[in-house]
Amino acid sequence: MTTLTRPSPGRDHDAVFHHPAVFYSTQEEYLDGVGEFIRADASRGRPVLVAVPGERLSLLQEALGADHPRITWVDMRQAGRNPGRILSMLQDFADRNRTGRPSIVGEPIWVGRTAEEAREATRHEALINLAFARRDATILCPYETALPEPVLAQAGRTHPVIAGSGGYRPSPAHADPHEVCRDCDTPLPEPADATVLHFGEQELASVRDAARQWAETAGLSPRRGTDWLLAVSEATSNSVRHGGGKGTLRLWRGARSVIAEIRDRGRMADPLIGRQRPDPFSAAGGRGVWMMHQLCDLVEMRMLTTGLTVRLHMTVD
């Protein structure tokens, strides 16, 4: 792995959007690469969003000053618990700072992420390239070298450039974002046992009531149960409106969570649907999927030959 030193300040400003990955093994490498990137851009007067796991956040705050006026600090373990929430957070920051050429540090994958979370975070990294195309911004993404090798390999596919001791170099593995997203559509494992409910428009109310009772039995707290049920309601309603008028809901317990899976005959042509904040005045939709991401701890979507599969995960407190 490349040993990190301070990234070169002479970045190519002919390109509007920059999305480099940087690899690190130690705290010193993290401060040398990520910390100096933040320091340099903040010193230029640029607004900087730092969204990294809490332990890395504390390290950077100690080095750079937690009250730095140009830096916004976010604990990614909380804000990015569901990787599907991250993109809209980054876009919101960029929208608030359009005139200042915003810089962002986003670390969506850390040691301890589940394989399912890491896969959706990889999808997020690919979608950044679509969502920020032609925007005047920089997003630097750190990757710890202790991460599984397949995760590190995907970082090379989702980032056009890699930061290292010699500055920035093109990533030879960089791939089209749509290709990466298709590769993320791996088969979902089948549950050992699940409650199965078939529904159409006339059964929506009864299915929601059955899901509420099931969640209570499964041990969800009232607050978490309300969020989960709202997400399930949005997903089943979408099946009726956009998925051929009917669908199948399956409910089961995971090791630490409750899971709802909704299958229908719908299609989702735009991979950014649900990942970026929808326009409330647009007729294009997407509000329901965006709400699912905001409410759940993990959302997995798969486009199958038979239609769309959506899995909603909610951790049991």
Short mmCIF file of N, CA, C and O in Angstrom, two decimals, residues 37 45 126 165 167 173 186 243 283 309 317:
data_model
loop_
_atom_site.label_atom_id
_atom_site.label_comp_id
_atom_site.label_asym_id
_atom_site.label_seq_id
_atom_site.Cartn_x
_atom_site.Cartn_y
_atom_site.Cartn_z
N PHE A 37 -5.02 17.90 4.03
CA PHE A 37 -6.01 18.27 3.02
C PHE A 37 -7.02 19.27 3.59
O PHE A 37 -7.33 20.30 2.98
N GLY A 45 -9.89 29.52 2.71
CA GLY A 45 -11.21 30.10 2.91
C GLY A 45 -12.35 29.26 2.39
O GLY A 45 -13.49 29.74 2.32
N ALA A 126 -19.87 5.23 -5.83
CA ALA A 126 -20.04 5.30 -7.28
C ALA A 126 -21.02 6.40 -7.66
O ALA A 126 -20.79 7.16 -8.62
N SER A 165 1.95 9.50 -2.08
CA SER A 165 3.14 10.27 -1.75
C SER A 165 3.56 11.22 -2.86
O SER A 165 4.20 12.23 -2.62
N GLY A 167 1.45 12.88 -4.82
CA GLY A 167 0.31 13.74 -5.18
C GLY A 167 -0.86 12.88 -5.63
O GLY A 167 -1.20 11.90 -4.97
N ALA A 173 -8.16 1.41 -12.16
CA ALA A 173 -9.32 0.53 -12.03
C ALA A 173 -10.65 1.29 -12.11
O ALA A 173 -11.71 0.67 -12.04
N THR A 186 -25.79 -7.84 -6.05
CA THR A 186 -25.54 -9.25 -5.80
C THR A 186 -26.80 -9.91 -5.24
O THR A 186 -27.64 -9.25 -4.64
N GLY A 243 -45.36 -0.50 -9.02
CA GLY A 243 -44.84 -1.86 -9.17
C GLY A 243 -45.83 -2.87 -9.70
O GLY A 243 -45.74 -4.06 -9.36
N ALA A 283 -42.73 16.33 -10.12
CA ALA A 283 -43.64 15.21 -10.30
C ALA A 283 -42.90 13.90 -10.52
O ALA A 283 -43.50 12.85 -10.72
N THR A 309 -36.68 -5.54 -5.71
CA THR A 309 -36.68 -6.04 -4.33
C THR A 309 -36.09 -4.97 -3.43
O THR A 309 -35.01 -4.43 -3.71
N ASP A 317 -33.40 -2.11 19.53
CA ASP A 317 -32.70 -1.44 20.65
C ASP A 317 -32.41 -2.42 21.77
O ASP A 317 -33.17 -3.33 22.02
#
